[in-house]
mmCIF file of C-alpha atoms in Angstrom:
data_model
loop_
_atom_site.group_PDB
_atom_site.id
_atom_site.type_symbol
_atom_site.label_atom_id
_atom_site.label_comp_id
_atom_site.label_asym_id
_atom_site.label_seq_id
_atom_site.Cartn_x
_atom_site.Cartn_y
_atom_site.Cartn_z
ATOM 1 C CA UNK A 1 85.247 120.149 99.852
ATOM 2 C CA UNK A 2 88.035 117.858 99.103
ATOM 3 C CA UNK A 3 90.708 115.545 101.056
ATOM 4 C CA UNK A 4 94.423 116.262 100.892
ATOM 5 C CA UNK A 5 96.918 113.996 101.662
ATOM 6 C CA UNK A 6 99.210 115.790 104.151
ATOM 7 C CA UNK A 7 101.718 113.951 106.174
ATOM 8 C CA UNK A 8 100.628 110.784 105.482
ATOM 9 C CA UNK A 9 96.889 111.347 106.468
ATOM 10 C CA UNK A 10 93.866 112.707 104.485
ATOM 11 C CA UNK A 11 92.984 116.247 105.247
ATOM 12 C CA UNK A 12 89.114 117.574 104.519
ATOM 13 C CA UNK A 13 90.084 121.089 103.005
ATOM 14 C CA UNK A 14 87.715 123.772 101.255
ATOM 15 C CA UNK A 15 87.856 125.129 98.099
ATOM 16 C CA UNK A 16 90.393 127.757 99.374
ATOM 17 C CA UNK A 17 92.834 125.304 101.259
ATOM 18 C CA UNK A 18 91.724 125.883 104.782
ATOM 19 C CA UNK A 19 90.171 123.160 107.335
ATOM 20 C CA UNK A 20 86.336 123.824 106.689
ATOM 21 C CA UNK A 21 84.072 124.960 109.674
ATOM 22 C CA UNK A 22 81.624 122.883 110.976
ATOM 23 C CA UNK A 23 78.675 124.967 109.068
ATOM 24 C CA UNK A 24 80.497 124.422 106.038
ATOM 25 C CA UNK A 25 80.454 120.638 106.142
ATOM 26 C CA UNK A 26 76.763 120.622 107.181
ATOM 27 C CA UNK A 27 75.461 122.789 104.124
ATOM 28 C CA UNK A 28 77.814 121.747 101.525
ATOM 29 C CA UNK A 29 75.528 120.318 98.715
ATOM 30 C CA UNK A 30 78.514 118.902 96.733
ATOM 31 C CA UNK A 31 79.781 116.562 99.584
ATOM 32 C CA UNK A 32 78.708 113.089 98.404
ATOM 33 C CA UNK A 33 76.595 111.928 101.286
ATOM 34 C CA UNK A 34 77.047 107.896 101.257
ATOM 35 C CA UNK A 35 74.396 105.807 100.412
ATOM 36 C CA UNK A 36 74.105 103.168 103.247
ATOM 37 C CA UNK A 37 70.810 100.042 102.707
ATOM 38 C CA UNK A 38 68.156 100.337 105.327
ATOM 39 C CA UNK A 39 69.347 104.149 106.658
ATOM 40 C CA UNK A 40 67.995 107.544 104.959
ATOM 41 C CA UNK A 41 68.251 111.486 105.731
ATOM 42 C CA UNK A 42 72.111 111.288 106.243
ATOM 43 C CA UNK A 43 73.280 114.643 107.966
ATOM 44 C CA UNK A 44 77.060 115.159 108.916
ATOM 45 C CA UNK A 45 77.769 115.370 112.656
ATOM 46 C CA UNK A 46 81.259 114.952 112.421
ATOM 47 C CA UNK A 47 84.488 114.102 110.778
ATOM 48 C CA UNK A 48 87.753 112.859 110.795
ATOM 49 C CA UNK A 49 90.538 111.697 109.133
ATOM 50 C CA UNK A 50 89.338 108.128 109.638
ATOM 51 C CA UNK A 51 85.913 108.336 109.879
ATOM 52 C CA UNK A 52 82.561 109.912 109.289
ATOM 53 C CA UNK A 53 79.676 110.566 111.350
ATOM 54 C CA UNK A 54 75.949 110.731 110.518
ATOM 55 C CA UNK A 55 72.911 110.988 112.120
ATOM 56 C CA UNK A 56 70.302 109.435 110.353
ATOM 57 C CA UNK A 57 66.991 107.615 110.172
ATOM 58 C CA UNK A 58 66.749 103.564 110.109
ATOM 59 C CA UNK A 59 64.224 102.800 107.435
ATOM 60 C CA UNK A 60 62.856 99.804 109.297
ATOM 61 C CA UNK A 61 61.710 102.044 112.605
ATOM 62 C CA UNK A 62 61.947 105.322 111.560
ATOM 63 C CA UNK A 63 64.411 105.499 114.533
ATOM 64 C CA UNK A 64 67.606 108.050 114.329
ATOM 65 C CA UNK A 65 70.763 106.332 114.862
ATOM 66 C CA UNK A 66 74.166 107.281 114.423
ATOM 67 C CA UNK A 67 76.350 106.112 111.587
ATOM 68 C CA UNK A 68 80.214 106.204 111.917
ATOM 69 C CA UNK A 69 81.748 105.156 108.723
ATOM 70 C CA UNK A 70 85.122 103.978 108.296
ATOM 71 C CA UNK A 71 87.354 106.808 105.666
ATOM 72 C CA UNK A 72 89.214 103.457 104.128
ATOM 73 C CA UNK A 73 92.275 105.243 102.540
ATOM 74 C CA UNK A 74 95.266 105.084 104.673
ATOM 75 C CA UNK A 75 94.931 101.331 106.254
ATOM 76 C CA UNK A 76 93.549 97.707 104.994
ATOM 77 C CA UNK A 77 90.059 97.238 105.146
ATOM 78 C CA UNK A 78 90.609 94.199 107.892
ATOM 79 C CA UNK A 79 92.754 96.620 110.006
ATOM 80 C CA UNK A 80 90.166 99.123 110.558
ATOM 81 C CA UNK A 81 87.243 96.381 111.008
ATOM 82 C CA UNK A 82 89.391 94.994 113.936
ATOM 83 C CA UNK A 83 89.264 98.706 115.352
ATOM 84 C CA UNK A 84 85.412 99.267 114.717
ATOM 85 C CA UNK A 85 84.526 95.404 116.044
ATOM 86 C CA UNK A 86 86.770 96.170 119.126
ATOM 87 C CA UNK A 87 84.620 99.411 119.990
ATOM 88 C CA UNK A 88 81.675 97.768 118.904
ATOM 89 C CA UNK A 89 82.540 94.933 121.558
ATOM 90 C CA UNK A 90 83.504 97.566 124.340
ATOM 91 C CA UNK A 91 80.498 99.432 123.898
ATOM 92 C CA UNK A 92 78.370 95.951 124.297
ATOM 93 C CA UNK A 93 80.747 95.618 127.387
ATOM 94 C CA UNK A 94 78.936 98.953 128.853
ATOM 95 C CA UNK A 95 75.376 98.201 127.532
ATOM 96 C CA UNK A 96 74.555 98.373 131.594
ATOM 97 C CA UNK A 97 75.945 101.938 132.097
ATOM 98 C CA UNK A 98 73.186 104.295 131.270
ATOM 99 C CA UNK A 99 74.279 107.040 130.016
ATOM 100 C CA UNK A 100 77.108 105.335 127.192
ATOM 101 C CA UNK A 101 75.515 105.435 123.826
ATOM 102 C CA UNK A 102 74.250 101.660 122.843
ATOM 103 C CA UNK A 103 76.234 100.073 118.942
ATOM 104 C CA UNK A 104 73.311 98.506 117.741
ATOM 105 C CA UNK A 105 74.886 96.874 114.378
ATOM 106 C CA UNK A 106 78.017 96.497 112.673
ATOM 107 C CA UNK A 107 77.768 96.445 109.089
ATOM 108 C CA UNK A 108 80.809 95.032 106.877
ATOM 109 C CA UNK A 109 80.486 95.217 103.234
ATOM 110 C CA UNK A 110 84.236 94.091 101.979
ATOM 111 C CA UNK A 111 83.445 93.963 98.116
ATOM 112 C CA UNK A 112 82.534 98.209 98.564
ATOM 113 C CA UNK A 113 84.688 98.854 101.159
ATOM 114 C CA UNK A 114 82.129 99.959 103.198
ATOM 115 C CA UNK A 115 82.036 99.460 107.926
ATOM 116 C CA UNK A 116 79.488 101.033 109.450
ATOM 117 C CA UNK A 117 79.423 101.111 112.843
ATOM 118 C CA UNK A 118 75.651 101.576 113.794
ATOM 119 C CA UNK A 119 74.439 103.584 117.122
ATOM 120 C CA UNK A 120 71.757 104.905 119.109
ATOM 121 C CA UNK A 121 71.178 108.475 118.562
ATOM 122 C CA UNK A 122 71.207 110.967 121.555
ATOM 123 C CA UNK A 123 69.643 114.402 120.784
ATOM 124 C CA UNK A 124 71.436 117.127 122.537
ATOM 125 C CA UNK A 125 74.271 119.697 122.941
ATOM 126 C CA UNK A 126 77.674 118.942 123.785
ATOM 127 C CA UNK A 127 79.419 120.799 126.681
ATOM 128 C CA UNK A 128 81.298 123.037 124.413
ATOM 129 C CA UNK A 129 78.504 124.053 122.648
ATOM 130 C CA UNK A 130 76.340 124.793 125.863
ATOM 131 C CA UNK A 131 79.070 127.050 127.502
ATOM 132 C CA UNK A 132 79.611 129.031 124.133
ATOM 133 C CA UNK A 133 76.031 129.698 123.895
ATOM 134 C CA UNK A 134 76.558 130.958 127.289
ATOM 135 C CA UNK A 135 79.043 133.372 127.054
ATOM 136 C CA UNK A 136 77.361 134.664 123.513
ATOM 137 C CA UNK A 137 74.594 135.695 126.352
ATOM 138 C CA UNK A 138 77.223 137.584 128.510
ATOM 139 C CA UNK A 139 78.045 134.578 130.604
ATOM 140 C CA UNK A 140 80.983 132.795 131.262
ATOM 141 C CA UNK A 141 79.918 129.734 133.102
ATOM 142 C CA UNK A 142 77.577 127.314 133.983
ATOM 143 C CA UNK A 143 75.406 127.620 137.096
ATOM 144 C CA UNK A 144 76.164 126.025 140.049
ATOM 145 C CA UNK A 145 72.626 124.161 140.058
ATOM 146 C CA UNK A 146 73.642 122.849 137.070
ATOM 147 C CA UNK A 147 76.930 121.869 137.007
ATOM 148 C CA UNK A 148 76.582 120.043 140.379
ATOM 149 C CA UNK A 149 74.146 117.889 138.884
ATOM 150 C CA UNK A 150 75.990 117.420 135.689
ATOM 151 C CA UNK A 151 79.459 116.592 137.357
ATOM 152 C CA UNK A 152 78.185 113.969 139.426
ATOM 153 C CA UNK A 153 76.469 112.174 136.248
ATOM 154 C CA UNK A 154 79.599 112.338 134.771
ATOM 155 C CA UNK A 155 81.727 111.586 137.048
ATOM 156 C CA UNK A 156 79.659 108.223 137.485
ATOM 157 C CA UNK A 157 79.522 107.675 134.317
ATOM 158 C CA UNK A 158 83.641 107.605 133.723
ATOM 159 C CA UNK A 159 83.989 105.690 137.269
ATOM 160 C CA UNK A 160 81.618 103.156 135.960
ATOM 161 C CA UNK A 161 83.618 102.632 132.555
ATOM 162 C CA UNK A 162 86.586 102.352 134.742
ATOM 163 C CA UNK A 163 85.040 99.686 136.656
ATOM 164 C CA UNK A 164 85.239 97.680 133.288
ATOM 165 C CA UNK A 165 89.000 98.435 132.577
ATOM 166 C CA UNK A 166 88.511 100.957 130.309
ATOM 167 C CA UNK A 167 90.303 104.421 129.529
ATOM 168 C CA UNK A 168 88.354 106.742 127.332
ATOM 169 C CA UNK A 169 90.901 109.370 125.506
ATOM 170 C CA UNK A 170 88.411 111.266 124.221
ATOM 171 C CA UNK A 171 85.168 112.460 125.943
ATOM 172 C CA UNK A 172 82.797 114.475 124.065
#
């Protein structure tokens, strides 16, 4: 796996040019996985062309937390620690909604170039991959016992982050 500069933002492409699939970034044993103080067992849950995300376990509890790391190529290393302390702040903001994931630290390492914005970890599926496990068993939706339930949370959830002023563009 290697970035490509396309457009004026840094592309993860495979060996053969194409985006690589999920699976691929998971088992590729070349990928460099950072090497963070205090955090161990690193595993890819996502990426982007600004950051990376980790689950992983904090050496001082043995607790799995999630680790979004700042990709520091395209913008100054100040510019993108205003972004991460801005979420990290927002997220403090909605420390009394349950169900918003909880920053925990934010780590700043200017001499390696290194933010880490620190997170609980929330074991689970996302909605996506529920409903394609679903229709792999011959089903194209969720039941009605279920989704009822799961709207409402939702729904609460987003008209309680509202409450605080706050848009979320991307729900996952």
């Amino acid at each position: 796996l290697r970035f490509r500069l396309q457009d004026g933002t840094f592309e993860l492409m495979s060996e053969n040019g194409e985006t690589p699939s999920q699976k691929e970034l998971q088992t590729d044993e070349e990928m460099e996985l950072p090497d963070i103080a205090g955090f161990r067992d690193l595993s890819l849950i996502s990426l982007g062309t600004e950051r990376l995300v980790y689950k992983a376990t904090r050496e001082s509890d043995g607790k799995h937390v999630v680790l979004k790391i700042a990709i520091l190529r395209l913008k100054s290393f100040h510019s993108i620690l205003r972004v991460f302390a801005e979420e990290f702040r927002i997220l403090e903001q909605l420390n009394k909604i349950r169900s918003v994931i909880r920053p925990l630290e934010l780590i700043q390492d200017e001499e390696k170039g290194r933010i880490v914005l620190v997170m609980e970890y929330f074991d689970g599926i996302t909605l996506n991959q529920y409903l394609s496990s679903q229709k792999a068993s011959g089903s194209n939706s969720m039941p009605i016992d279920m989704f009822l339930p799961f709207a409402t949370q939702l729904c609460s959830t987003l008209a309680a982050i509202h409450e605080q002023s706050i848009i979320h563009k991307d729900i996952t």
